[in-house]
């Protein structure tokens, strides 16, 4: 069974009285353990697709199954739980809580999952160690470099052992060297069996993936395996 | 996620948020502090008024009935007019009541008048209240003696030239001298001081109870040519028997005053209860108006919180988005902001209690009996948290209802 | 000057657009100020309405008339005072008539006494037992400003022979004789018939009230002689009021046999003295109420300061741009202060209007007194709003003006 099954997903917005068709029928399947890049120029609908895959947004029509769960039937609370357990987000702008330490940031999904205090500290410390930040746990985001921040974000995304890591332009705000580091980290994660989806407009980044899906005008333009 | 950890997490987040924007937090707190201080001060003042009133009328005794020509509360001119035309309550009637009424602790007639200046040697007092009564007054009147003795039955009946004086009069006329046995002059009468009352204070800071002089009632009637309608004071002794005694007394008085059946009473049986209920009405109006006005400043404080919480929600939209993206439920976000609002109000409430406490201490210099009770403290904290929850609700609701995509997109 | 005006206009325009840009926030801030001002205006208007009403009642005598009574209207001395007053001799009709005879220096002397309220009935209708019945001499019609709508007032002869006649107020006339003229008709009060000689109207009275006036002598016969009367004396004009009062005092002391050196055993009062006494006694209470009701405005001021600080932070870039294109510190400062003042003024005006409405609703429906519109408090309300705006807007404005232009341009 596929981890992700999108079947003729459409997403329309009302914008100033006009209907915008962001997605016009996208069908994709992604298997467990894949490393997929989603590419497309801005306005192609790739962000909308990412939002739907990440359960931040729901499709106007079409069906979406994530790990056997039919997302379309879910209410806000179920979606929150799905995001908490099944998906780890990595954002272009890191989106860390600026007033909280790295440890607190990583603990956050565990708090929402209801893990008790001792256990969650242990898990969060391990996750930070996994991304090589064992010595930065008490630092706040503004005391860290961009690469370190993004690694905190990755640790936070992985801390609940989600079935899917969803990264939106993860290297967009990083210099190329740090970008490489993050991509190396992704590669290692993939090697460990994690499923990764990276949304990007950079060929460089996309080439690290094993499969590239190109979106254009709300439709899948191509879907190819990287050799 | 269980509610306990949600609350502790909420508190932690609010603490960070409040510290992160210190000036704003201080001002918001000040706003709520002003509101809570006025409300608690109002509550303290009202409480003081109530206790002061109860203290004040305690001299009337809760189990003492006052048979009088007039009712204590006259709500229209007609009634007043009619009462003015009622027959006096005479000494003969008092005697008939004494004889006819059984099983009460004491029955004393009383007439009062204001007199100018008691004199002893070259010292004199200002105006004092002179009470003419008999030996039973020591039972009905609620006063006890500091020294000396009260008049005896024989003395009262024999219209002796004696008096028992209040503490203030004793102080003023005698300073360091021993008053007992001395003769003081009132108008053209000379009276021997046989007893001095314990200090009793004053009624609502007005009429002093220590500025009284008690003499035999006949002395008053003849010696001072003051023979108005008597007030008969009856100490029942047992609160439970008051209604029974009241009924008996009414029948007795009707018989004594020869009222045919069907005619309305031409006398009144007053009791301190009447004062209490009358005062209750007045104090309820004062309380309603007072809490409304002070409530307005609390309302303004609440608006301030709502406003600043809206700002806070707007500023933290992205944070809300992140939290939602990593699994915060709507309820969690709602609770987080509610806790933040409630926490700032609770803090305000605690500070306000401190300030009120201080102001009460200052007021104590002038009104020694003012006190801030625990119920006021509880009221302050409850109102504070309530204000926080109510005014925080709309902003928190807005935050909770945000769609994660929109929240994340905003910067 | 012209430049300053232009700048001011620009500032107000900007303030309004800033307020419009953040409607919810402006509305809430405004609401705070509004409630603050509402509180003051509500309380002070209600107080004023009551005060006006009492003054009107007290002022019924007019400016050249004074009253002589046994007891003071208000007793400021507590129980001792009232005991002393109570010992005073009655002020009876004989003394009144004696006074009237001697006091030829006073153009008008009236004797009056209220007898209580009763049911008054005619052939057509009957009132509830709440119509005041007043005993009077002809002079009372003049001292009380009663004018005859119809018929004649009471005459000296009516009083001398204690006739069963009466004059009724126009309000009572309308109730008892809905159709024809009441003059010559009879009304029954407490089982006695009285012939109506005239209908009076009370000029300048605060409210329309039923009233029946009978000769004071008739009333004393019917309702009992043991009662105090009041003497009303009208001086020729306001200037001679003082002299007339002094002369009257001498006459009364003689009549009541007050020994030289003893204080008067009666009260003399004019409308003005009554009103002054009343105002003196209630002054502290009114000040207290003004203070308590102003507290909410203080809370509102703190709220404004808070929200202005937010506004300054949010508009850091805008401030940077303005500074970069040459705005002086002063103009940035005045921009923000004006914004605060505009906000306060809008709220303040709304608060004044609502306060008037609320207080007068309370006055008319709850306290049953005529409404009041104290312009002084309205002006105070609006003025204090500007003061609040300036005071609480100053710190945020100062902060805005002292932002480093370079830093603020970089801010996001």
mmCIF file of N, CA and C in Angstrom, chain C residues 323-383:
data_model
loop_
_atom_site.group_PDB
_atom_site.id
_atom_site.type_symbol
_atom_site.label_atom_id
_atom_site.label_comp_id
_atom_site.label_asym_id
_atom_site.label_seq_id
_atom_site.Cartn_x
_atom_site.Cartn_y
_atom_site.Cartn_z
ATOM 1 N N UNK C 323 11.263 60.355 8.353
ATOM 2 C CA UNK C 323 12.470 61.061 8.815
ATOM 3 C C UNK C 323 13.438 61.221 7.660
ATOM 4 N N UNK C 324 13.557 60.152 6.858
ATOM 5 C CA UNK C 324 14.500 60.179 5.747
ATOM 6 C C UNK C 324 14.137 61.280 4.753
ATOM 7 N N UNK C 325 12.855 61.512 4.533
ATOM 8 C CA UNK C 325 12.485 62.552 3.578
ATOM 9 C C UNK C 325 12.312 63.904 4.257
ATOM 10 N N UNK C 326 12.821 64.014 5.488
ATOM 11 C CA UNK C 326 12.961 65.351 6.068
ATOM 12 C C UNK C 326 11.997 65.744 7.153
ATOM 13 N N UNK C 327 11.221 64.792 7.676
ATOM 14 C CA UNK C 327 10.330 65.163 8.777
ATOM 15 C C UNK C 327 11.146 65.441 10.019
ATOM 16 N N UNK C 328 10.774 66.530 10.726
ATOM 17 C CA UNK C 328 11.487 66.842 11.961
ATOM 18 C C UNK C 328 10.950 65.949 13.075
ATOM 19 N N UNK C 329 11.753 65.854 14.151
ATOM 20 C CA UNK C 329 11.299 65.103 15.319
ATOM 21 C C UNK C 329 9.952 65.631 15.793
ATOM 22 N N UNK C 330 9.885 66.992 15.761
ATOM 23 C CA UNK C 330 8.685 67.638 16.270
ATOM 24 C C UNK C 330 7.448 67.176 15.500
ATOM 25 N N UNK C 331 7.585 67.050 14.178
ATOM 26 C CA UNK C 331 6.378 66.696 13.432
ATOM 27 C C UNK C 331 5.993 65.238 13.650
ATOM 28 N N UNK C 332 7.010 64.361 13.847
ATOM 29 C CA UNK C 332 6.681 62.970 14.170
ATOM 30 C C UNK C 332 5.935 62.931 15.507
ATOM 31 N N UNK C 333 6.479 63.701 16.456
ATOM 32 C CA UNK C 333 5.888 63.721 17.790
ATOM 33 C C UNK C 333 4.456 64.219 17.721
ATOM 34 N N UNK C 334 4.260 65.351 17.004
ATOM 35 C CA UNK C 334 2.905 65.898 16.971
ATOM 36 C C UNK C 334 1.984 64.958 16.205
ATOM 37 N N UNK C 335 2.530 64.244 15.218
ATOM 38 C CA UNK C 335 1.684 63.292 14.488
ATOM 39 C C UNK C 335 1.067 62.271 15.437
ATOM 40 N N UNK C 336 1.911 61.710 16.312
ATOM 41 C CA UNK C 336 1.396 60.664 17.199
ATOM 42 C C UNK C 336 0.510 61.226 18.303
ATOM 43 N N UNK C 337 0.882 62.407 18.816
ATOM 44 C CA UNK C 337 0.032 63.000 19.846
ATOM 45 C C UNK C 337 -1.334 63.312 19.252
ATOM 46 N N UNK C 338 -1.330 63.859 18.042
ATOM 47 C CA UNK C 338 -2.612 64.185 17.411
ATOM 48 C C UNK C 338 -3.429 62.925 17.189
ATOM 49 N N UNK C 339 -2.734 61.854 16.823
ATOM 50 C CA UNK C 339 -3.463 60.606 16.639
ATOM 51 C C UNK C 339 -4.160 60.188 17.938
ATOM 52 N N UNK C 340 -3.421 60.307 19.049
ATOM 53 C CA UNK C 340 -4.011 59.944 20.343
ATOM 54 C C UNK C 340 -5.181 60.857 20.685
ATOM 55 N N UNK C 341 -4.993 62.162 20.418
ATOM 56 C CA UNK C 341 -6.053 63.117 20.761
ATOM 57 C C UNK C 341 -7.297 62.867 19.899
ATOM 58 N N UNK C 342 -7.085 62.630 18.608
ATOM 59 C CA UNK C 342 -8.233 62.379 17.724
ATOM 60 C C UNK C 342 -9.011 61.160 18.227
ATOM 61 N N UNK C 343 -8.250 60.122 18.569
ATOM 62 C CA UNK C 343 -8.873 58.900 19.083
ATOM 63 C C UNK C 343 -9.704 59.205 20.332
ATOM 64 N N UNK C 344 -9.096 59.964 21.242
ATOM 65 C CA UNK C 344 -9.777 60.295 22.498
ATOM 66 C C UNK C 344 -11.007 61.140 22.251
ATOM 67 N N UNK C 345 -10.884 62.089 21.341
ATOM 68 C CA UNK C 345 -11.998 63.005 21.107
ATOM 69 C C UNK C 345 -13.214 62.279 20.535
ATOM 70 N N UNK C 346 -12.949 61.366 19.591
ATOM 71 C CA UNK C 346 -14.077 60.620 19.025
ATOM 72 C C UNK C 346 -14.766 59.829 20.132
ATOM 73 N N UNK C 347 -13.946 59.138 20.913
ATOM 74 C CA UNK C 347 -14.510 58.376 22.029
ATOM 75 C C UNK C 347 -15.191 59.276 23.039
ATOM 76 N N UNK C 348 -14.569 60.421 23.302
ATOM 77 C CA UNK C 348 -15.098 61.335 24.301
ATOM 78 C C UNK C 348 -16.460 61.881 23.911
ATOM 79 N N UNK C 349 -16.577 62.290 22.652
ATOM 80 C CA UNK C 349 -17.871 62.826 22.195
ATOM 81 C C UNK C 349 -18.956 61.767 22.322
ATOM 82 N N UNK C 350 -18.615 60.568 21.887
ATOM 83 C CA UNK C 350 -19.599 59.476 21.992
ATOM 84 C C UNK C 350 -19.951 59.250 23.459
ATOM 85 N N UNK C 351 -18.945 59.325 24.326
ATOM 86 C CA UNK C 351 -19.177 59.115 25.752
ATOM 87 C C UNK C 351 -20.088 60.178 26.344
ATOM 88 N N UNK C 352 -19.884 61.439 25.916
ATOM 89 C CA UNK C 352 -20.729 62.528 26.420
ATOM 90 C C UNK C 352 -22.182 62.279 26.015
ATOM 91 N N UNK C 353 -22.368 61.931 24.741
ATOM 92 C CA UNK C 353 -23.739 61.717 24.246
ATOM 93 C C UNK C 353 -24.392 60.554 24.984
ATOM 94 N N UNK C 354 -23.658 59.445 25.074
ATOM 95 C CA UNK C 354 -24.215 58.278 25.776
ATOM 96 C C UNK C 354 -24.463 58.571 27.250
ATOM 97 N N UNK C 355 -23.544 59.319 27.855
ATOM 98 C CA UNK C 355 -23.678 59.653 29.270
ATOM 99 C C UNK C 355 -24.937 60.465 29.521
ATOM 100 N N UNK C 356 -25.157 61.468 28.670
ATOM 101 C CA UNK C 356 -26.388 62.267 28.776
ATOM 102 C C UNK C 356 -27.607 61.362 28.667
ATOM 103 N N UNK C 357 -27.582 60.513 27.650
ATOM 104 C CA UNK C 357 -28.738 59.647 27.411
ATOM 105 C C UNK C 357 -28.962 58.736 28.610
ATOM 106 N N UNK C 358 -27.898 58.082 29.063
ATOM 107 C CA UNK C 358 -28.024 57.124 30.169
ATOM 108 C C UNK C 358 -28.482 57.801 31.449
ATOM 109 N N UNK C 359 -27.820 58.915 31.788
ATOM 110 C CA UNK C 359 -28.137 59.577 33.053
ATOM 111 C C UNK C 359 -29.568 60.096 33.049
ATOM 112 N N UNK C 360 -29.989 60.646 31.910
ATOM 113 C CA UNK C 360 -31.336 61.200 31.886
ATOM 114 C C UNK C 360 -32.393 60.115 31.856
ATOM 115 N N UNK C 361 -32.038 58.969 31.291
ATOM 116 C CA UNK C 361 -32.958 57.831 31.384
ATOM 117 C C UNK C 361 -33.138 57.457 32.851
ATOM 118 N N UNK C 362 -32.020 57.400 33.574
ATOM 119 C CA UNK C 362 -32.097 57.096 35.009
ATOM 120 C C UNK C 362 -32.890 58.185 35.731
ATOM 121 N N UNK C 363 -32.584 59.443 35.406
ATOM 122 C CA UNK C 363 -33.228 60.564 36.093
ATOM 123 C C UNK C 363 -34.741 60.530 35.881
ATOM 124 N N UNK C 364 -35.144 60.345 34.640
ATOM 125 C CA UNK C 364 -36.565 60.461 34.329
ATOM 126 C C UNK C 364 -37.338 59.217 34.779
ATOM 127 N N UNK C 365 -36.766 58.029 34.493
ATOM 128 C CA UNK C 365 -37.556 56.821 34.761
ATOM 129 C C UNK C 365 -37.354 56.264 36.169
ATOM 130 N N UNK C 366 -36.143 56.412 36.705
ATOM 131 C CA UNK C 366 -35.888 55.820 38.016
ATOM 132 C C UNK C 366 -36.066 56.840 39.139
ATOM 133 N N UNK C 367 -35.460 58.006 38.970
ATOM 134 C CA UNK C 367 -35.518 58.995 40.047
ATOM 135 C C UNK C 367 -36.711 59.921 39.894
ATOM 136 N N UNK C 368 -37.333 59.878 38.717
ATOM 137 C CA UNK C 368 -38.511 60.708 38.450
ATOM 138 C C UNK C 368 -38.231 62.194 38.663
ATOM 139 N N UNK C 369 -37.118 62.638 38.136
ATOM 140 C CA UNK C 369 -36.834 64.071 38.161
ATOM 141 C C UNK C 369 -36.608 64.523 36.715
ATOM 142 N N UNK C 370 -36.789 65.826 36.453
ATOM 143 C CA UNK C 370 -36.601 66.298 35.079
ATOM 144 C C UNK C 370 -35.157 66.109 34.625
ATOM 145 N N UNK C 371 -34.932 65.906 33.339
ATOM 146 C CA UNK C 371 -33.562 65.685 32.842
ATOM 147 C C UNK C 371 -32.695 66.929 32.978
ATOM 148 N N UNK C 372 -31.402 66.715 32.896
ATOM 149 C CA UNK C 372 -30.459 67.841 32.941
ATOM 150 C C UNK C 372 -29.405 67.635 31.873
ATOM 151 N N UNK C 373 -28.908 68.724 31.322
ATOM 152 C CA UNK C 373 -27.830 68.629 30.339
ATOM 153 C C UNK C 373 -26.727 69.583 30.756
ATOM 154 N N UNK C 374 -25.918 69.172 31.735
ATOM 155 C CA UNK C 374 -24.906 70.098 32.235
ATOM 156 C C UNK C 374 -23.814 70.345 31.204
ATOM 157 N N UNK C 375 -23.883 71.526 30.611
ATOM 158 C CA UNK C 375 -22.909 71.875 29.570
ATOM 159 C C UNK C 375 -21.499 71.892 30.137
ATOM 160 N N UNK C 376 -21.363 72.319 31.402
ATOM 161 C CA UNK C 376 -20.015 72.399 31.963
ATOM 162 C C UNK C 376 -19.353 71.025 32.012
ATOM 163 N N UNK C 377 -20.131 70.008 32.376
ATOM 164 C CA UNK C 377 -19.537 68.674 32.424
ATOM 165 C C UNK C 377 -19.287 68.144 31.026
ATOM 166 N N UNK C 378 -20.153 68.499 30.082
ATOM 167 C CA UNK C 378 -19.927 68.059 28.699
ATOM 168 C C UNK C 378 -18.613 68.631 28.188
ATOM 169 N N UNK C 379 -18.422 69.936 28.455
ATOM 170 C CA UNK C 379 -17.185 70.578 28.012
ATOM 171 C C UNK C 379 -15.998 69.954 28.751
ATOM 172 N N UNK C 380 -16.181 69.749 30.043
ATOM 173 C CA UNK C 380 -15.120 69.116 30.818
ATOM 174 C C UNK C 380 -14.779 67.744 30.239
ATOM 175 N N UNK C 381 -15.830 66.961 29.920
ATOM 176 C CA UNK C 381 -15.622 65.624 29.369
ATOM 177 C C UNK C 381 -14.785 65.663 28.105
ATOM 178 N N UNK C 382 -15.153 66.578 27.206
ATOM 179 C CA UNK C 382 -14.436 66.676 25.938
ATOM 180 C C UNK C 382 -13.011 67.177 26.180
ATOM 181 N N UNK C 383 -12.891 68.168 27.079
ATOM 182 C CA UNK C 383 -11.575 68.739 27.347
ATOM 183 C C UNK C 383 -10.645 67.712 27.989
#
